[in-house]
PDB file of N, CA, C and O in Angstrom:
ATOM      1  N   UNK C   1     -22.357 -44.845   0.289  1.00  0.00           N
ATOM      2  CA  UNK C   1     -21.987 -43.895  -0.735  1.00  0.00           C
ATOM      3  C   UNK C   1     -21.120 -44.640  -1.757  1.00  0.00           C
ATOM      4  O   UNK C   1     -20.160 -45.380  -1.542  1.00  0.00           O
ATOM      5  N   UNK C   2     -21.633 -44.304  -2.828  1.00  0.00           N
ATOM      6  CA  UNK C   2     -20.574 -45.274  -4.110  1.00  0.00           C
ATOM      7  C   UNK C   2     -19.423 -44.033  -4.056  1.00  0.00           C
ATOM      8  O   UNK C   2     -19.253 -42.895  -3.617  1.00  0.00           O
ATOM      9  N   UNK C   3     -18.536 -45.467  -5.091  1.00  0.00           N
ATOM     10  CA  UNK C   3     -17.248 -44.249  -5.781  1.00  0.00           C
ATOM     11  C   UNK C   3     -17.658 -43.253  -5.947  1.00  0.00           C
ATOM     12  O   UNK C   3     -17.399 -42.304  -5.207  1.00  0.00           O
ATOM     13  N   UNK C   4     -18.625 -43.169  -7.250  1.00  0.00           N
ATOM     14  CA  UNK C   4     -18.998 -42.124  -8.305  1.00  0.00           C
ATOM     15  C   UNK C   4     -19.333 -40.953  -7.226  1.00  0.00           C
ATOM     16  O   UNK C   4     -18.868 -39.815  -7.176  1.00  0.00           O
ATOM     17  N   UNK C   5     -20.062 -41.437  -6.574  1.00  0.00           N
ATOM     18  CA  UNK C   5     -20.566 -39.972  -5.151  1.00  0.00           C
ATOM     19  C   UNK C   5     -19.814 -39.553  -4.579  1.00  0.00           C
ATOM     20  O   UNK C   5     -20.024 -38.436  -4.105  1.00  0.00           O
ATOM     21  N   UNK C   6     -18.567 -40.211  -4.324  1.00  0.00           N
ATOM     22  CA  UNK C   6     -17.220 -39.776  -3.293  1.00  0.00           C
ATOM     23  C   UNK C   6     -16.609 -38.811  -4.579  1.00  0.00           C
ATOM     24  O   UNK C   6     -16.683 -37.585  -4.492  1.00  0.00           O
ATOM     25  N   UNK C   7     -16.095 -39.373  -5.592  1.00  0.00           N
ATOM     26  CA  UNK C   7     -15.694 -38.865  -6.715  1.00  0.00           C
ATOM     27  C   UNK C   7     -16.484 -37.340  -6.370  1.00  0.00           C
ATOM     28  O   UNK C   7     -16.008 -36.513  -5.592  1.00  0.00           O
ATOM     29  N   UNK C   8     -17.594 -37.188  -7.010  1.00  0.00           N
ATOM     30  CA  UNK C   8     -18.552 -36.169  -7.307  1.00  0.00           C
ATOM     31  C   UNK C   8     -18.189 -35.214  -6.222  1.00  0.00           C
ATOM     32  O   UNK C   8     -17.743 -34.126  -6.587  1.00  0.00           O
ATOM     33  N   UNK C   9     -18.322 -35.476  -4.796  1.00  0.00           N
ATOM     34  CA  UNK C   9     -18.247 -35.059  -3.599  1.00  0.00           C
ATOM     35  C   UNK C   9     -16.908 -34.063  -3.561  1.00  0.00           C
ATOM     36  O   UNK C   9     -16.852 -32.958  -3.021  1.00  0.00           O
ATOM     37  N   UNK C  10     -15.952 -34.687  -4.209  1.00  0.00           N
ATOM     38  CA  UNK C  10     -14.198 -34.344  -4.056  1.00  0.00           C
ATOM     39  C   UNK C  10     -14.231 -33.221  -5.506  1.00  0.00           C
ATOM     40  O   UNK C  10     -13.939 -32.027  -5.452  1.00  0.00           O
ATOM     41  N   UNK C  11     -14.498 -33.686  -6.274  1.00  0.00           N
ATOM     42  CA  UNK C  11     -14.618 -32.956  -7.170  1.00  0.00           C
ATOM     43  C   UNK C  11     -15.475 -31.446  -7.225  1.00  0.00           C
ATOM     44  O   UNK C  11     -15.038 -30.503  -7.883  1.00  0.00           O
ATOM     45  N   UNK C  12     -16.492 -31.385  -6.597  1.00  0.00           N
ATOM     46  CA  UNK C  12     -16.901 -30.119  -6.191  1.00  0.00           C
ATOM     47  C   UNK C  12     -16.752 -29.449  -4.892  1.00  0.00           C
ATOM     48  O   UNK C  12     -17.252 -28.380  -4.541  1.00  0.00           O
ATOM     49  N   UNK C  13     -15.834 -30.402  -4.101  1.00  0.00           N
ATOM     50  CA  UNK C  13     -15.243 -29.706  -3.209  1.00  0.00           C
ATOM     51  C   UNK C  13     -13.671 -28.714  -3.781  1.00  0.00           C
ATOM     52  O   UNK C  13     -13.245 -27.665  -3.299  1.00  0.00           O
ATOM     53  N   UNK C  14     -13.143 -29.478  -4.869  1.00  0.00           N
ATOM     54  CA  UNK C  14     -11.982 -28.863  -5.226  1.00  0.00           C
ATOM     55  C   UNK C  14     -12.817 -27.903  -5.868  1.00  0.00           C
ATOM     56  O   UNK C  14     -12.979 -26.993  -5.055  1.00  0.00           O
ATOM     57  N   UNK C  15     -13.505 -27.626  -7.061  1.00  0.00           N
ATOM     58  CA  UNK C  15     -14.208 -26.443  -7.769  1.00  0.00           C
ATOM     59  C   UNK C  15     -13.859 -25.323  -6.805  1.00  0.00           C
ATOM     60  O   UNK C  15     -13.119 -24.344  -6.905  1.00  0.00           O
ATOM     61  N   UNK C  16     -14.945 -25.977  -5.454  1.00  0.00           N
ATOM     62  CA  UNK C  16     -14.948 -24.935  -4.400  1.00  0.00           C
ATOM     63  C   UNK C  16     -13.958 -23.663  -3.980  1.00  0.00           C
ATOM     64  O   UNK C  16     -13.995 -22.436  -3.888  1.00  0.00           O
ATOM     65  N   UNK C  17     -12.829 -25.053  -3.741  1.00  0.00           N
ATOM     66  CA  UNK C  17     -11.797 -24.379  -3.331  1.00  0.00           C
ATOM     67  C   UNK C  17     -10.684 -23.981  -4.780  1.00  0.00           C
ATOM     68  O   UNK C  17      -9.457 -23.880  -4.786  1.00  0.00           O
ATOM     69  N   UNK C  18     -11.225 -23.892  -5.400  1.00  0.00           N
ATOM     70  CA  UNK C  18     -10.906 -23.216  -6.445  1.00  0.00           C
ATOM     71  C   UNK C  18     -11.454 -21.877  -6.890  1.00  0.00           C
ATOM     72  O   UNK C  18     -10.796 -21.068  -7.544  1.00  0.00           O
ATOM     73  N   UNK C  19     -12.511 -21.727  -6.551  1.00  0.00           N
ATOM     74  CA  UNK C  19     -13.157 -20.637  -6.663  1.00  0.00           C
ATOM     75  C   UNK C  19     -12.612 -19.958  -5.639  1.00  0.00           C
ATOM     76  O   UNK C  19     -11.727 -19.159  -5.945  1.00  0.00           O
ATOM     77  N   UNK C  20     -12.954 -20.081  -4.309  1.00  0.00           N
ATOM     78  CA  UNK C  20     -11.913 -19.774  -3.420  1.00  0.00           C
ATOM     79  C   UNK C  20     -10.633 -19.020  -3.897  1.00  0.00           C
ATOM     80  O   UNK C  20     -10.555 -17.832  -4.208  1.00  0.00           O
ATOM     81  N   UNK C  21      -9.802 -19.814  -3.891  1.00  0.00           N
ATOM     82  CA  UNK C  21      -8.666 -19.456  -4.033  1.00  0.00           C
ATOM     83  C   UNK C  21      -8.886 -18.090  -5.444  1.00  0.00           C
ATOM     84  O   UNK C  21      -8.237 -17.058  -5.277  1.00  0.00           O
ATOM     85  N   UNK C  22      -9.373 -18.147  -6.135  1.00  0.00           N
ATOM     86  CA  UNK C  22      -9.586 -17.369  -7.370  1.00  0.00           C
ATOM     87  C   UNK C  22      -9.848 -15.828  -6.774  1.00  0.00           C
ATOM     88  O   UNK C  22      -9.066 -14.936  -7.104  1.00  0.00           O
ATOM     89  N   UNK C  23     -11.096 -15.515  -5.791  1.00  0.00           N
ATOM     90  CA  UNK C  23     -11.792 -14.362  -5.259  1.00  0.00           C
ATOM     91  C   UNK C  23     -10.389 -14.168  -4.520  1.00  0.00           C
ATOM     92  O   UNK C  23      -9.793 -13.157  -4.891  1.00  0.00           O
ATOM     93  N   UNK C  24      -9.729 -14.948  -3.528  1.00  0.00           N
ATOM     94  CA  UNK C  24      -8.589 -14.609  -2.489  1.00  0.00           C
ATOM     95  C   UNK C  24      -7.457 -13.675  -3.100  1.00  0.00           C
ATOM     96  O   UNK C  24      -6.928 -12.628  -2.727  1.00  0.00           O
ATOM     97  N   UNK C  25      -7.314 -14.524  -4.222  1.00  0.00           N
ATOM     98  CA  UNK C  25      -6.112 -14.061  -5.406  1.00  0.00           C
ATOM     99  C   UNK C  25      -6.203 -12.322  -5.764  1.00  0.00           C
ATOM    100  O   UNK C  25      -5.439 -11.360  -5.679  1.00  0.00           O
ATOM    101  N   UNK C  26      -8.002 -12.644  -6.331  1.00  0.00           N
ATOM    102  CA  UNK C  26      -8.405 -10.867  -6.588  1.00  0.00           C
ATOM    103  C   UNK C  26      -8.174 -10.057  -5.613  1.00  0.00           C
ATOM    104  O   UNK C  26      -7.177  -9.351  -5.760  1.00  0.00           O
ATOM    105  N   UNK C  27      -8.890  -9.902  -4.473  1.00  0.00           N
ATOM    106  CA  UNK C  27      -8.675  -9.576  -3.305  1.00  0.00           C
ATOM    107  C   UNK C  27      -7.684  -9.110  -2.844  1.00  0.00           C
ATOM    108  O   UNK C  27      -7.622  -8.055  -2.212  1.00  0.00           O
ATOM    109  N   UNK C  28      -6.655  -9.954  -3.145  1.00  0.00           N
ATOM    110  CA  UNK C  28      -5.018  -9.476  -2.452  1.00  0.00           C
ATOM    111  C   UNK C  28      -4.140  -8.838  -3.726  1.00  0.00           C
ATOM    112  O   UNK C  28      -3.117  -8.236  -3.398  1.00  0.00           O
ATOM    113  N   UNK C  29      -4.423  -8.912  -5.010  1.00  0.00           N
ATOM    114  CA  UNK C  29      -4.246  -7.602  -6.148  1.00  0.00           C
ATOM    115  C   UNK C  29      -4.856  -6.269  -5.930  1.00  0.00           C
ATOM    116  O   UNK C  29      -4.300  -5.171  -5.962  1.00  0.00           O
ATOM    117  N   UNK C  30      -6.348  -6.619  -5.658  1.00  0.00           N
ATOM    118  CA  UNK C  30      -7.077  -5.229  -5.413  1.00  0.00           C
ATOM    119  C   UNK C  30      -6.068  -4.638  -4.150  1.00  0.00           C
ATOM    120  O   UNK C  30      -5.397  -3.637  -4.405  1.00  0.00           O
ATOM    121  N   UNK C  31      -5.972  -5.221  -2.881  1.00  0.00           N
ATOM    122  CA  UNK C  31      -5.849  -4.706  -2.159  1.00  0.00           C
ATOM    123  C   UNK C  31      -4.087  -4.590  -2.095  1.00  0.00           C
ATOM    124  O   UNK C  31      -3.473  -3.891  -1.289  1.00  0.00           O
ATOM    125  N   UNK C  32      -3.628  -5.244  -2.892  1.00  0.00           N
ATOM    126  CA  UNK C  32      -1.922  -4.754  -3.027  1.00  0.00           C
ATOM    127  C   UNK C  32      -1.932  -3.031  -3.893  1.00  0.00           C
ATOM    128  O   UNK C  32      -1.254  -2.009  -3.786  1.00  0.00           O
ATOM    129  N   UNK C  33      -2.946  -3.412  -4.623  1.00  0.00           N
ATOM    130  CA  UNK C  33      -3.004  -2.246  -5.923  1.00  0.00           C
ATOM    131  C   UNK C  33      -3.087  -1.095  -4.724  1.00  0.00           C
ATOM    132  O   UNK C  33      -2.177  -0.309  -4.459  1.00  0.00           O
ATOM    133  N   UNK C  34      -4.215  -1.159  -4.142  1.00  0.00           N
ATOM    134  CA  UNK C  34      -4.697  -0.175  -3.384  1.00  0.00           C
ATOM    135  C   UNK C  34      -3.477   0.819  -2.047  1.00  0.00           C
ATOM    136  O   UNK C  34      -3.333   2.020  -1.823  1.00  0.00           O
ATOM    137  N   UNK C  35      -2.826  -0.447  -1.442  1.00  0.00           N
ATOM    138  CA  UNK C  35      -1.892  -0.240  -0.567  1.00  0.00           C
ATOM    139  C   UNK C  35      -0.613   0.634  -1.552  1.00  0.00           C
ATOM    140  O   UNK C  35      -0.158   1.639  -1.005  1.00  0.00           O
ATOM    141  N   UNK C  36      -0.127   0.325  -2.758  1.00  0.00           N
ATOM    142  CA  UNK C  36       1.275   0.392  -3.465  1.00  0.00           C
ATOM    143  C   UNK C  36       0.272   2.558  -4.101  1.00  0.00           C
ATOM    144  O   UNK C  36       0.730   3.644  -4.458  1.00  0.00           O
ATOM    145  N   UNK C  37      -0.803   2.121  -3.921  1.00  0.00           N
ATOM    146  CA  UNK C  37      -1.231   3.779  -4.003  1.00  0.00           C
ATOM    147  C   UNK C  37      -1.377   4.540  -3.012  1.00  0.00           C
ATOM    148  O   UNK C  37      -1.198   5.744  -3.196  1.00  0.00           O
ATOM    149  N   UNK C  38      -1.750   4.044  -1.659  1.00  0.00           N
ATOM    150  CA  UNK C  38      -1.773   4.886  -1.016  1.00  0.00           C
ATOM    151  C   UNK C  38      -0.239   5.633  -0.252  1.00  0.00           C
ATOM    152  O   UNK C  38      -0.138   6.730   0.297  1.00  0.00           O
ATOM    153  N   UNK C  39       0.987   4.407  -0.509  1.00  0.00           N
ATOM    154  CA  UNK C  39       2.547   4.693  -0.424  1.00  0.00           C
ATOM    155  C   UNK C  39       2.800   5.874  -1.068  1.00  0.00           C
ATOM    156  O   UNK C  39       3.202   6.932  -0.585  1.00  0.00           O
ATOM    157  N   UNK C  40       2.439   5.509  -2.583  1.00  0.00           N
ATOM    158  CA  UNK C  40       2.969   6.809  -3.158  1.00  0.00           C
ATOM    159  C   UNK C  40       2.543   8.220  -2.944  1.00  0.00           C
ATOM    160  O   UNK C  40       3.184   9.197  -3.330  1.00  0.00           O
ATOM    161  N   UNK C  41       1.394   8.252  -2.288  1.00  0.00           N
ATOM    162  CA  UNK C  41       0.548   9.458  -2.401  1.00  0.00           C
ATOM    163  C   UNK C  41       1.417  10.129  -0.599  1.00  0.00           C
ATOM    164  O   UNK C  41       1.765  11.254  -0.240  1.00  0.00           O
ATOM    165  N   UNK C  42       1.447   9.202  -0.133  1.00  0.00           N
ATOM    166  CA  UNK C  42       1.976   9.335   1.232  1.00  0.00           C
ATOM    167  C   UNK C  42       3.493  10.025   0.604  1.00  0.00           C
ATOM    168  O   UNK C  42       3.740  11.178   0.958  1.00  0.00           O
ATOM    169  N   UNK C  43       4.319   9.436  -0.162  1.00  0.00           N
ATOM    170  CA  UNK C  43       5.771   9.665  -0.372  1.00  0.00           C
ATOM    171  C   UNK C  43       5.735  11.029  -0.979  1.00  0.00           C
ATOM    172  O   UNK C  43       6.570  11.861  -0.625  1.00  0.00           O
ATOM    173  N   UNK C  44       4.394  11.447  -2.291  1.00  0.00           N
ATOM    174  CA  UNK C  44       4.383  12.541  -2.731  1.00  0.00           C
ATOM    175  C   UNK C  44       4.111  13.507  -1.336  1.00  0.00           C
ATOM    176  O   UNK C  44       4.433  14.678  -1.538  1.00  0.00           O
ATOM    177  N   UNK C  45       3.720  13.307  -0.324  1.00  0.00           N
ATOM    178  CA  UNK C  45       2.914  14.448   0.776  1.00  0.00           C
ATOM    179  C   UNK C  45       4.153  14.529   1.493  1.00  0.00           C
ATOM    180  O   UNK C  45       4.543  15.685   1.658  1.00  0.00           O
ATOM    181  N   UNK C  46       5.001  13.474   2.044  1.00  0.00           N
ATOM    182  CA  UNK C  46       6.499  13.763   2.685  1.00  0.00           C
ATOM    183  C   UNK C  46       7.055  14.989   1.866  1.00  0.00           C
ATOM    184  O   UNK C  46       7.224  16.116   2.331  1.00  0.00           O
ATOM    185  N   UNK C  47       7.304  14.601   0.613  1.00  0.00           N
ATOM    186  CA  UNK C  47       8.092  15.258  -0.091  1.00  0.00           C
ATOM    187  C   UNK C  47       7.761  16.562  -0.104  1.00  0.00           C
ATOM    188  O   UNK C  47       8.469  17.461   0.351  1.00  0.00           O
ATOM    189  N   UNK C  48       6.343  16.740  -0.786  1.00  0.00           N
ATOM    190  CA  UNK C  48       6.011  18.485  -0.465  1.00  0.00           C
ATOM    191  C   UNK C  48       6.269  18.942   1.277  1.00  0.00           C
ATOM    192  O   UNK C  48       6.786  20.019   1.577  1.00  0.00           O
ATOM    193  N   UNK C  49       5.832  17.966   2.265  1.00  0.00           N
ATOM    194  CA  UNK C  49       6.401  18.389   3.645  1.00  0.00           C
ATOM    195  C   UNK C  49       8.148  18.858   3.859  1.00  0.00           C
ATOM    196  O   UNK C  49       8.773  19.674   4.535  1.00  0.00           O
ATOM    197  N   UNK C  50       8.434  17.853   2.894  1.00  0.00           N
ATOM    198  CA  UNK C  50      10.440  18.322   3.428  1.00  0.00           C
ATOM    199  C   UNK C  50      10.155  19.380   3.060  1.00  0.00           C
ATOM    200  O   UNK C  50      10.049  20.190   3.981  1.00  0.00           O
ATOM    201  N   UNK C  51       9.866  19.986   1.505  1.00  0.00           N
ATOM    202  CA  UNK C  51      10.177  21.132   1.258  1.00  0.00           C
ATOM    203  C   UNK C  51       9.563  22.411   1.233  1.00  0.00           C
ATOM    204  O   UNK C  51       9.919  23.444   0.666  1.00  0.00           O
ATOM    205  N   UNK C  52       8.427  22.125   2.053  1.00  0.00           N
ATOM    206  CA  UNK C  52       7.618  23.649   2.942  1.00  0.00           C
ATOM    207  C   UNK C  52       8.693  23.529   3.822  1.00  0.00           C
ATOM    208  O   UNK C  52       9.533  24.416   3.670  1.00  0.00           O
ATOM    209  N   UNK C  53       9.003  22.481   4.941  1.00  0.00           N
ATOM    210  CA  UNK C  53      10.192  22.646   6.319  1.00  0.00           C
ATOM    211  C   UNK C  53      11.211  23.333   5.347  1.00  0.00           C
ATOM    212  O   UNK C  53      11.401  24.534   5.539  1.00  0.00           O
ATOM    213  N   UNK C  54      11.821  22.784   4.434  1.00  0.00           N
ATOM    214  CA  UNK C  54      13.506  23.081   4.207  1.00  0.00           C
ATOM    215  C   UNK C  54      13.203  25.082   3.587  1.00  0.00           C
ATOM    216  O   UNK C  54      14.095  25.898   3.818  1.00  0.00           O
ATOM    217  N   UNK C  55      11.893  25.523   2.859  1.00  0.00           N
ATOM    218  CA  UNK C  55      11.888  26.865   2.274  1.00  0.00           C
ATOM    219  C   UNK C  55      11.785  27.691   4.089  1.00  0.00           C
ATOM    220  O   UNK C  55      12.351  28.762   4.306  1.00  0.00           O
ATOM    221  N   UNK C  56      11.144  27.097   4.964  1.00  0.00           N
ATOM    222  CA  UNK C  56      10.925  27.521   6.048  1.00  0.00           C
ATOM    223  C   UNK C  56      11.544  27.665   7.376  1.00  0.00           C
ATOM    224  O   UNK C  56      11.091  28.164   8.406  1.00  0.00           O
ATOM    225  N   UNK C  57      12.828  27.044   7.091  1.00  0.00           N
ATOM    226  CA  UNK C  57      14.320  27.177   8.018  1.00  0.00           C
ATOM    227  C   UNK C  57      14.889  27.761   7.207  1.00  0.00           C
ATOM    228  O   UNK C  57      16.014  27.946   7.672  1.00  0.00           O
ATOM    229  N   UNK C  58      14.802  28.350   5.883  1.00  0.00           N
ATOM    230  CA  UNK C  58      15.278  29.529   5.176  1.00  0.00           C
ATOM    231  C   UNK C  58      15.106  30.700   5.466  1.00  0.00           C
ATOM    232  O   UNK C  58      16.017  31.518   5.595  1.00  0.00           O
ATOM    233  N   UNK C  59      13.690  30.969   5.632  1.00  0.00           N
ATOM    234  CA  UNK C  59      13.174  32.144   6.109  1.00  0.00           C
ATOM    235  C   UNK C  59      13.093  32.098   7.849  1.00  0.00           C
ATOM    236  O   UNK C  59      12.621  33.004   8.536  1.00  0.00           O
ATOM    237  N   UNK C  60      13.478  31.243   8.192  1.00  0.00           N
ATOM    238  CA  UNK C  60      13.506  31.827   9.483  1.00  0.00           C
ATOM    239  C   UNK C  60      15.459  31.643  10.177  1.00  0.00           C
ATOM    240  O   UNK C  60      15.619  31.821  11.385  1.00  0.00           O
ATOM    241  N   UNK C  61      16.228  31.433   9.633  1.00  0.00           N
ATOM    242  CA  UNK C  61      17.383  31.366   9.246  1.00  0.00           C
ATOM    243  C   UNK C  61      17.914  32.952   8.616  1.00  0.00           C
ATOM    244  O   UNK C  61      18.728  33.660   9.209  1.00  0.00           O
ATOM    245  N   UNK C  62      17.281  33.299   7.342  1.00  0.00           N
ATOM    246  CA  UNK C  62      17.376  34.238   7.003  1.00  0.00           C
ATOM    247  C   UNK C  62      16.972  35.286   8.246  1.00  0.00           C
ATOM    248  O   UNK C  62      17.639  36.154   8.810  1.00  0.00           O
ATOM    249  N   UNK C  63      15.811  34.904   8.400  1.00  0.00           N
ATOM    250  CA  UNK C  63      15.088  36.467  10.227  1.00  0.00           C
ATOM    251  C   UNK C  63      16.058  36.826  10.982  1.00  0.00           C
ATOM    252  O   UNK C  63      16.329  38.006  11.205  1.00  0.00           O
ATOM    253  N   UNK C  64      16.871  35.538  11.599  1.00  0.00           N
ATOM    254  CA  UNK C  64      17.287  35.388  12.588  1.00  0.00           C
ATOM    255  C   UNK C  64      18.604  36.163  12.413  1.00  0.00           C
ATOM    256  O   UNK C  64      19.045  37.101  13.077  1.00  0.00           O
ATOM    257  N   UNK C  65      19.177  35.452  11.221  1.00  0.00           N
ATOM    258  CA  UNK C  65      20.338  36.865  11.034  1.00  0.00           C
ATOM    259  C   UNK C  65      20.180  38.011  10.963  1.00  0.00           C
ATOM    260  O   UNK C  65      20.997  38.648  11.627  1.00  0.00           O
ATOM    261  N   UNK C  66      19.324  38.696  10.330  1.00  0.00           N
ATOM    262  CA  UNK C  66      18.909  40.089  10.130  1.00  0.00           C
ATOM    263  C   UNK C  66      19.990  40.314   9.421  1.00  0.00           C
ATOM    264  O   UNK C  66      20.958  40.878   9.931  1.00  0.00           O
ATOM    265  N   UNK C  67      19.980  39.814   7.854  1.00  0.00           N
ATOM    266  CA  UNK C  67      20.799  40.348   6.641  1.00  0.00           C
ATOM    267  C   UNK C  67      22.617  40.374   7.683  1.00  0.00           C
ATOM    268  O   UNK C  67      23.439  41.205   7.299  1.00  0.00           O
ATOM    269  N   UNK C  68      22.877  39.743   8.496  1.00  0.00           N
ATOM    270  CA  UNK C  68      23.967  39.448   8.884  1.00  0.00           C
ATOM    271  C   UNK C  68      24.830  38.270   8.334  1.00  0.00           C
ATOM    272  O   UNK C  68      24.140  37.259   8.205  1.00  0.00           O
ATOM    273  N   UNK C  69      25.919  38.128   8.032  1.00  0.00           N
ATOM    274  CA  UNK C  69      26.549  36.827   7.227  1.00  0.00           C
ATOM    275  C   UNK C  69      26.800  35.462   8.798  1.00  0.00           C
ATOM    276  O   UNK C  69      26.985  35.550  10.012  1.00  0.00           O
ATOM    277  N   UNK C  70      26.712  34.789   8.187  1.00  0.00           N
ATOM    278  CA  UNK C  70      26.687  33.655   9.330  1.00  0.00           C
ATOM    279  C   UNK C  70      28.144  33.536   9.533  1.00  0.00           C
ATOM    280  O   UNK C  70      28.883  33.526   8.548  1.00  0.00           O
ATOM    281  N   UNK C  71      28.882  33.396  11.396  1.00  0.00           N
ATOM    282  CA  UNK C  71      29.720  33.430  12.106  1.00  0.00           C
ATOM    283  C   UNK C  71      30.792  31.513  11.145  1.00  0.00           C
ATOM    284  O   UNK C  71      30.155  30.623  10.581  1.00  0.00           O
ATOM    285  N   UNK C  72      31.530  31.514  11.221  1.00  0.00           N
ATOM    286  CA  UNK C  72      32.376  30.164  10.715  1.00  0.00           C
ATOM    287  C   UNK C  72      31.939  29.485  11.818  1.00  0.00           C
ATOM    288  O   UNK C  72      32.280  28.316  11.997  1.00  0.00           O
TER     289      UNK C  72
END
């Protein structure tokens, strides 16, 4: 094998792994993008959860007294 072929050889092995690295790069944006959305959608669903629980230890808070004022 001459230089020029070793050369050639190395040289489209880096391309390679250049391309490589390029799709990997996308890949882990797409899939950061994807993850940093499904957080928020999760954080929006907590949030409506606290506050069905917190309106719903109201009303059953409120039952439990039966229009009575709460003891100190």
């Amino acid at each position: 094998m001459t230089p020029e072929e070793r050369f050639q050889r190395i040289e489209e092995s880096l391309i390679a792994v250049a391309d490589s690295q390029t799709r990997t790069n996308q890949a882990m944006t797409t899939m950061a993008d994807s993850v940093s959305r499904y957080v928020e959608a999760a954080d929006a669903r907590m949030t409506r959860l606290e506050e069905n629980l917190d309106g719903l230890i109201r009303i059953i808070t409120a039952e439990h007294s039966n229009g009575k004022s709460p003891r100190p």
